PDB file of C-alpha atoms in Angstrom:
ATOM      1  CA  TYR A  26      -8.487 -19.689  -2.146  1.00 67.00           C
ATOM      2  CA  GLY A  27      -6.364 -16.566  -2.845  1.00 87.00           C
ATOM      3  CA  LEU A  28      -6.632 -13.900  -5.986  1.00 88.00           C
ATOM      4  CA  TYR A  29      -2.750 -15.197  -7.176  1.00 85.00           C
ATOM      5  CA  ASP A  30      -4.272 -18.761  -6.871  1.00 88.00           C
ATOM      6  CA  LEU A  31      -7.337 -17.584  -9.412  1.00 87.00           C
ATOM      7  CA  ALA A  32      -4.934 -16.067 -11.463  1.00 86.00           C
ATOM      8  CA  ASP A  33      -2.576 -18.880 -11.744  1.00 87.00           C
ATOM      9  CA  ALA A  34      -5.603 -21.475 -12.293  1.00 87.00           C
ATOM     10  CA  LEU A  35      -6.730 -19.386 -14.563  1.00 84.00           C
ATOM     11  CA  GLY A  36      -2.838 -19.095 -16.637  1.00 84.00           C
ATOM     12  CA  TRP A  37      -2.973 -15.619 -16.361  1.00 82.00           C
ATOM     13  CA  THR A  38       0.673 -16.516 -14.018  1.00 83.00           C
ATOM     14  CA  ASP A  39       2.410 -17.675 -17.772  1.00 83.00           C
ATOM     15  CA  PHE A  40       6.238 -16.035 -18.277  1.00 82.00           C
ATOM     16  CA  THR A  41       4.898 -14.761 -21.726  1.00 83.00           C
ATOM     17  CA  LEU A  42       2.023 -12.492 -20.023  1.00 78.00           C
ATOM     18  CA  MET A  43       5.064 -11.048 -17.657  1.00 77.00           C
ATOM     19  CA  SER A  44       5.020  -7.575 -18.782  1.00 77.00           C
ATOM     20  CA  THR A  45       0.867  -7.676 -19.379  1.00 75.00           C
ATOM     21  CA  ASP A  46      -1.774  -6.912 -16.850  1.00 75.00           C
ATOM     22  CA  VAL A  47      -4.190  -8.950 -18.617  1.00 75.00           C
ATOM     23  CA  GLY A  48      -6.920 -10.901 -15.904  1.00 79.00           C
ATOM     24  CA  PHE A  49      -6.165  -8.548 -12.916  1.00 82.00           C
ATOM     25  CA  ASP A  50      -9.414  -6.500 -13.313  1.00 85.00           C
ATOM     26  CA  ASN A  51     -10.853  -9.861 -13.939  1.00 86.00           C
ATOM     27  CA  CYS A  52      -9.717 -11.854 -11.129  1.00 87.00           C
ATOM     28  CA  LEU A  53     -10.385  -8.750  -8.633  1.00 88.00           C
ATOM     29  CA  TRP A  54     -13.850  -8.252  -9.853  1.00 88.00           C
ATOM     30  CA  PHE A  55     -14.454 -12.375  -9.870  1.00 87.00           C
ATOM     31  CA  ASN A  56     -13.431 -12.284  -6.327  1.00 87.00           C
ATOM     32  CA  LEU A  57     -15.762  -9.278  -4.978  1.00 87.00           C
ATOM     33  CA  PHE A  58     -19.036 -10.860  -6.838  1.00 88.00           C
ATOM     34  CA  THR A  59     -18.574 -14.289  -5.982  1.00 89.00           C
ATOM     35  CA  ALA A  60     -16.349 -14.006  -2.727  1.00 89.00           C
ATOM     36  CA  ARG A  61     -18.344 -15.779   0.663  1.00 90.00           C
ATOM     37  CA  ASP A  62     -16.535 -13.394   2.942  1.00 92.00           C
ATOM     38  CA  VAL A  63     -18.632 -10.058   1.468  1.00 91.00           C
ATOM     39  CA  LEU A  64     -17.538  -8.058   4.584  1.00 95.00           C
ATOM     40  CA  ARG A  65     -13.632  -9.525   4.375  1.00 95.00           C
ATOM     41  CA  GLN A  66     -14.014  -8.344   0.488  1.00 92.00           C
ATOM     42  CA  ARG A  67     -15.806  -5.241   1.301  1.00 93.00           C
ATOM     43  CA  VAL A  68     -12.769  -3.718   4.427  1.00 96.00           C
ATOM     44  CA  VAL A  69     -10.476  -5.274   1.468  1.00 95.00           C
ATOM     45  CA  LEU A  70     -11.218  -2.893  -0.842  1.00 93.00           C
ATOM     46  CA  ALA A  71     -11.700   0.301   1.205  1.00 95.00           C
ATOM     47  CA  LEU A  72      -8.365  -0.699   2.493  1.00 96.00           C
ATOM     48  CA  SER A  73      -7.331  -0.771  -1.052  1.00 94.00           C
ATOM     49  CA  GLU A  74      -8.582   2.822  -0.778  1.00 94.00           C
ATOM     50  CA  ILE A  75      -5.982   3.891   1.645  1.00 94.00           C
ATOM     51  CA  PHE A  76      -3.149   1.279   1.049  1.00 96.00           C
ATOM     52  CA  VAL A  77      -2.608   2.196  -3.088  1.00 93.00           C
ATOM     53  CA  VAL A  78      -1.019   0.466  -5.587  1.00 93.00           C
ATOM     54  CA  SER A  79      -1.427   0.064  -9.117  1.00 88.00           C
ATOM     55  CA  ALA A  80      -0.553  -3.127 -11.755  1.00 82.00           C
ATOM     56  CA  ARG A  81      -0.617  -0.064 -14.224  1.00 79.00           C
ATOM     57  CA  ASN A  82       2.396   1.850 -12.851  1.00 74.00           C
ATOM     58  CA  MET A  83       3.740  -0.777 -11.483  1.00 79.00           C
ATOM     59  CA  PRO A  84       7.544  -1.239 -13.594  1.00 81.00           C
ATOM     60  CA  ILE A  85       8.304  -4.943 -12.344  1.00 83.00           C
ATOM     61  CA  PRO A  86       7.562  -8.314 -14.638  1.00 81.00           C
ATOM     62  CA  TYR A  87       4.491  -9.738 -13.054  1.00 81.00           C
ATOM     63  CA  GLY A  88       3.236  -7.030 -11.467  1.00 83.00           C
ATOM     64  CA  HIS A  89      -0.165  -7.516 -12.211  1.00 85.00           C
ATOM     65  CA  ILE A  90       0.409 -11.029  -9.887  1.00 87.00           C
ATOM     66  CA  ALA A  91       2.111  -8.607  -7.176  1.00 89.00           C
ATOM     67  CA  VAL A  92      -1.096  -6.560  -6.889  1.00 90.00           C
ATOM     68  CA  LEU A  93      -3.137  -9.343  -6.902  1.00 91.00           C
ATOM     69  CA  SER A  94      -1.008 -10.921  -3.793  1.00 93.00           C
ATOM     70  CA  PHE A  95      -0.902  -7.258  -2.591  1.00 95.00           C
ATOM     71  CA  TRP A  96      -4.710  -7.517  -2.297  1.00 94.00           C
ATOM     72  CA  ASP A  97      -4.632 -11.183  -0.662  1.00 95.00           C
ATOM     73  CA  LEU A  98      -2.132  -9.369   1.907  1.00 96.00           C
ATOM     74  CA  LEU A  99      -5.227  -6.515   2.653  1.00 97.00           C
ATOM     75  CA  ALA A 100      -7.397  -9.721   3.076  1.00 95.00           C
ATOM     76  CA  LYS A 101      -5.245 -11.416   5.473  1.00 96.00           C
ATOM     77  CA  HIS A 102      -4.711  -8.576   7.382  1.00 97.00           C
ATOM     78  CA  CYS A 103      -8.056  -6.641   7.511  1.00 96.00           C
ATOM     79  CA  PHE A 104      -9.379  -7.979   9.975  1.00 97.00           C
ATOM     80  CA  GLY A 105      -6.432  -7.752  12.729  1.00 96.00           C
ATOM     81  CA  ASN A 106      -4.160  -4.795  14.259  1.00 96.00           C
ATOM     82  CA  PHE A 107      -2.971  -2.267  12.301  1.00 96.00           C
ATOM     83  CA  LEU A 108       0.664  -2.666  13.438  1.00 96.00           C
ATOM     84  CA  ASP A 109       0.551  -6.057  11.848  1.00 97.00           C
ATOM     85  CA  LEU A 110      -1.323  -4.450   8.605  1.00 97.00           C
ATOM     86  CA  LEU A 111       1.369  -1.637   8.274  1.00 96.00           C
ATOM     87  CA  GLN A 112       3.582  -4.100   8.853  1.00 95.00           C
ATOM     88  CA  ALA A 113       2.608  -6.469   6.729  1.00 96.00           C
ATOM     89  CA  VAL A 114       1.763  -3.627   3.591  1.00 96.00           C
ATOM     90  CA  THR A 115       5.488  -1.971   3.853  1.00 93.00           C
ATOM     91  CA  LEU A 116       7.642  -5.030   3.246  1.00 92.00           C
ATOM     92  CA  SER A 117       5.033  -6.214   0.348  1.00 93.00           C
ATOM     93  CA  PRO A 118       6.917  -6.538  -3.094  1.00 91.00           C
ATOM     94  CA  ALA A 119       4.017  -4.385  -4.376  1.00 92.00           C
ATOM     95  CA  MET A 120       3.945  -1.515  -2.147  1.00 93.00           C
ATOM     96  CA  GLY A 121       7.886  -1.200  -2.367  1.00 90.00           C
ATOM     97  CA  THR A 122       7.755  -1.248  -5.710  1.00 89.00           C
ATOM     98  CA  TYR A 123       5.335   1.158  -6.188  1.00 90.00           C
ATOM     99  CA  LEU A 124       6.343   3.469  -3.765  1.00 90.00           C
ATOM    100  CA  SER A 125      10.376   3.339  -4.462  1.00 87.00           C
ATOM    101  CA  LEU A 126      11.010   1.775  -0.683  1.00 88.00           C
ATOM    102  CA  HIS A 127      12.775  -0.811  -1.969  1.00 87.00           C
ATOM    103  CA  GLY A 128      16.733   0.027  -2.384  1.00 84.00           C
ATOM    104  CA  SER A 129      16.132   2.881  -0.757  1.00 87.00           C
ATOM    105  CA  ALA A 130      19.203   3.151   0.560  1.00 87.00           C
ATOM    106  CA  LYS A 131      20.874   5.455   3.713  1.00 88.00           C
ATOM    107  CA  ALA A 132      22.972   9.059   2.480  1.00 87.00           C
ATOM    108  CA  ASP A 133      26.478   8.413   1.299  1.00 88.00           C
ATOM    109  CA  GLY A 134      27.997  12.173   1.587  1.00 84.00           C
ATOM    110  CA  THR A 135      27.689  12.120  -2.570  1.00 90.00           C
ATOM    111  CA  GLY A 136      24.072  13.940  -2.596  1.00 85.00           C
ATOM    112  CA  ARG A 137      21.987  10.400  -1.886  1.00 87.00           C
ATOM    113  CA  HIS A 138      19.456  10.041   0.295  1.00 89.00           C
ATOM    114  CA  PRO A 139      17.211   8.256   1.371  1.00 92.00           C
ATOM    115  CA  ASP A 140      13.711   8.541  -0.806  1.00 92.00           C
ATOM    116  CA  GLU A 141      11.248   9.724   1.160  1.00 94.00           C
ATOM    117  CA  ASN A 142       8.054   8.629  -0.761  1.00 93.00           C
ATOM    118  CA  PHE A 143       7.109   5.883   1.258  1.00 94.00           C
ATOM    119  CA  ALA A 144       7.394   7.412   4.753  1.00 95.00           C
ATOM    120  CA  ARG A 145       5.975  10.722   3.586  1.00 95.00           C
ATOM    121  CA  GLU A 146       2.745   8.263   2.511  1.00 95.00           C
ATOM    122  CA  VAL A 147       3.155   6.844   6.373  1.00 95.00           C
ATOM    123  CA  LEU A 148       2.773   9.755   8.135  1.00 96.00           C
ATOM    124  CA  GLN A 149       0.249  11.819   5.884  1.00 94.00           C
ATOM    125  CA  LEU A 150      -2.367   8.509   4.398  1.00 93.00           C
ATOM    126  CA  PHE A 151      -2.178   5.391   6.282  1.00 94.00           C
ATOM    127  CA  SER A 152      -1.594   6.831   9.393  1.00 93.00           C
ATOM    128  CA  ILE A 153      -1.758  10.328  11.418  1.00 92.00           C
ATOM    129  CA  GLY A 154      -2.282  12.261   8.765  1.00 94.00           C
ATOM    130  CA  LEU A 155      -1.513  16.275   8.197  1.00 95.00           C
ATOM    131  CA  VAL A 156      -3.411  17.889  10.665  1.00 97.00           C
ATOM    132  CA  LYS A 157      -4.223  16.816  14.012  1.00 97.00           C
ATOM    133  CA  LEU A 158      -7.686  16.280  14.789  1.00 96.00           C
ATOM    134  CA  ASP A 159     -10.437  16.795  17.859  1.00 96.00           C
ATOM    135  CA  ILE A 160     -12.652  14.150  18.637  1.00 96.00           C
ATOM    136  CA  ASP A 161     -14.946  14.460  16.298  1.00 96.00           C
ATOM    137  CA  GLY A 162     -12.611  15.291  13.567  1.00 94.00           C
ATOM    138  CA  GLU A 163     -12.403  18.632  12.989  1.00 96.00           C
ATOM    139  CA  PRO A 164      -8.764  20.344  12.762  1.00 97.00           C
ATOM    140  CA  VAL A 165      -7.396  21.573  16.075  1.00 97.00           C
ATOM    141  CA  LYS A 166      -5.777  25.192  16.132  1.00 97.00           C
ATOM    142  CA  ASP A 167      -3.147  26.583  17.256  1.00 97.00           C
ATOM    143  CA  SER A 168      -3.947  30.131  19.433  1.00 97.00           C
ATOM    144  CA  GLN A 169      -3.781  32.622  15.725  1.00 97.00           C
ATOM    145  CA  GLY A 170      -6.695  29.839  14.130  1.00 97.00           C
ATOM    146  CA  LYS A 171      -4.093  27.738  12.146  1.00 97.00           C
ATOM    147  CA  PRO A 172      -4.876  23.921  12.094  1.00 97.00           C
ATOM    148  CA  ILE A 173      -1.848  21.815  13.770  1.00 97.00           C
ATOM    149  CA  GLU A 174       0.595  20.020  11.787  1.00 97.00           C
ATOM    150  CA  THR A 175       1.061  16.643  13.122  1.00 97.00           C
ATOM    151  CA  TYR A 176       4.574  16.226  11.464  1.00 96.00           C
ATOM    152  CA  ASN A 177       7.371  18.003   9.869  1.00 96.00           C
ATOM    153  CA  ASN A 178       9.646  17.501   6.889  1.00 95.00           C
ATOM    154  CA  ASP A 179      12.838  16.082   9.440  1.00 96.00           C
ATOM    155  CA  THR A 180      10.173  13.740  10.875  1.00 96.00           C
ATOM    156  CA  ILE A 181       9.920  12.318   6.964  1.00 96.00           C
ATOM    157  CA  THR A 182      13.794  12.567   6.607  1.00 94.00           C
ATOM    158  CA  GLN A 183      13.884  10.224   9.952  1.00 95.00           C
ATOM    159  CA  LEU A 184      11.240   7.940   8.844  1.00 95.00           C
ATOM    160  CA  ALA A 185      13.129   7.210   5.630  1.00 94.00           C
ATOM    161  CA  ARG A 186      16.134   6.900   7.100  1.00 93.00           C
ATOM    162  CA  ALA A 187      15.056   4.373   9.384  1.00 93.00           C
ATOM    163  CA  LEU A 188      13.041   2.480   7.084  1.00 92.00           C
ATOM    164  CA  THR A 189      16.710   2.568   4.519  1.00 91.00           C
ATOM    165  CA  GLY A 190      17.569  -1.188   3.052  1.00 83.00           C
ATOM    166  CA  TRP A 191      14.921  -2.881   2.554  1.00 76.00           C
ATOM    167  CA  ASP A 192      15.752  -5.389  -0.438  1.00 74.00           C
TER     168      ASP A 192
END
């Protein structure tokens, strides 16, 4: 029984509410307070702070329902492997809309370029971070004492190119 199912059972998926976030907070808090799998819910809450989508900035009908489904996705994959989690997040309609991956098209010679928003977040927040870290989590520094970056703008551009075409 997921958050989407709860919202549906309470009538919050009704078409008259498609442009609101009615019931969104209620579903999340109800689930966090009453779920029997407390560890899973705490892990999902932590993951939702890393893999962020927001019902309040979701420019699609039923955006609040998309976000509830996203939380269901996090619950499904929270104890699996990271590759499966990242793939599910990447293919999520909520994430695709929130970080503008949805509809990102290849460069066409007219000045259009693939949207780099999602690619940047994958590198910066979802995986390797901005700088290399040692075993203790401290930044690794080069011979001039500057932190060593883990990727550059070309990496972002190439990843964005690889992620075009999702719709």
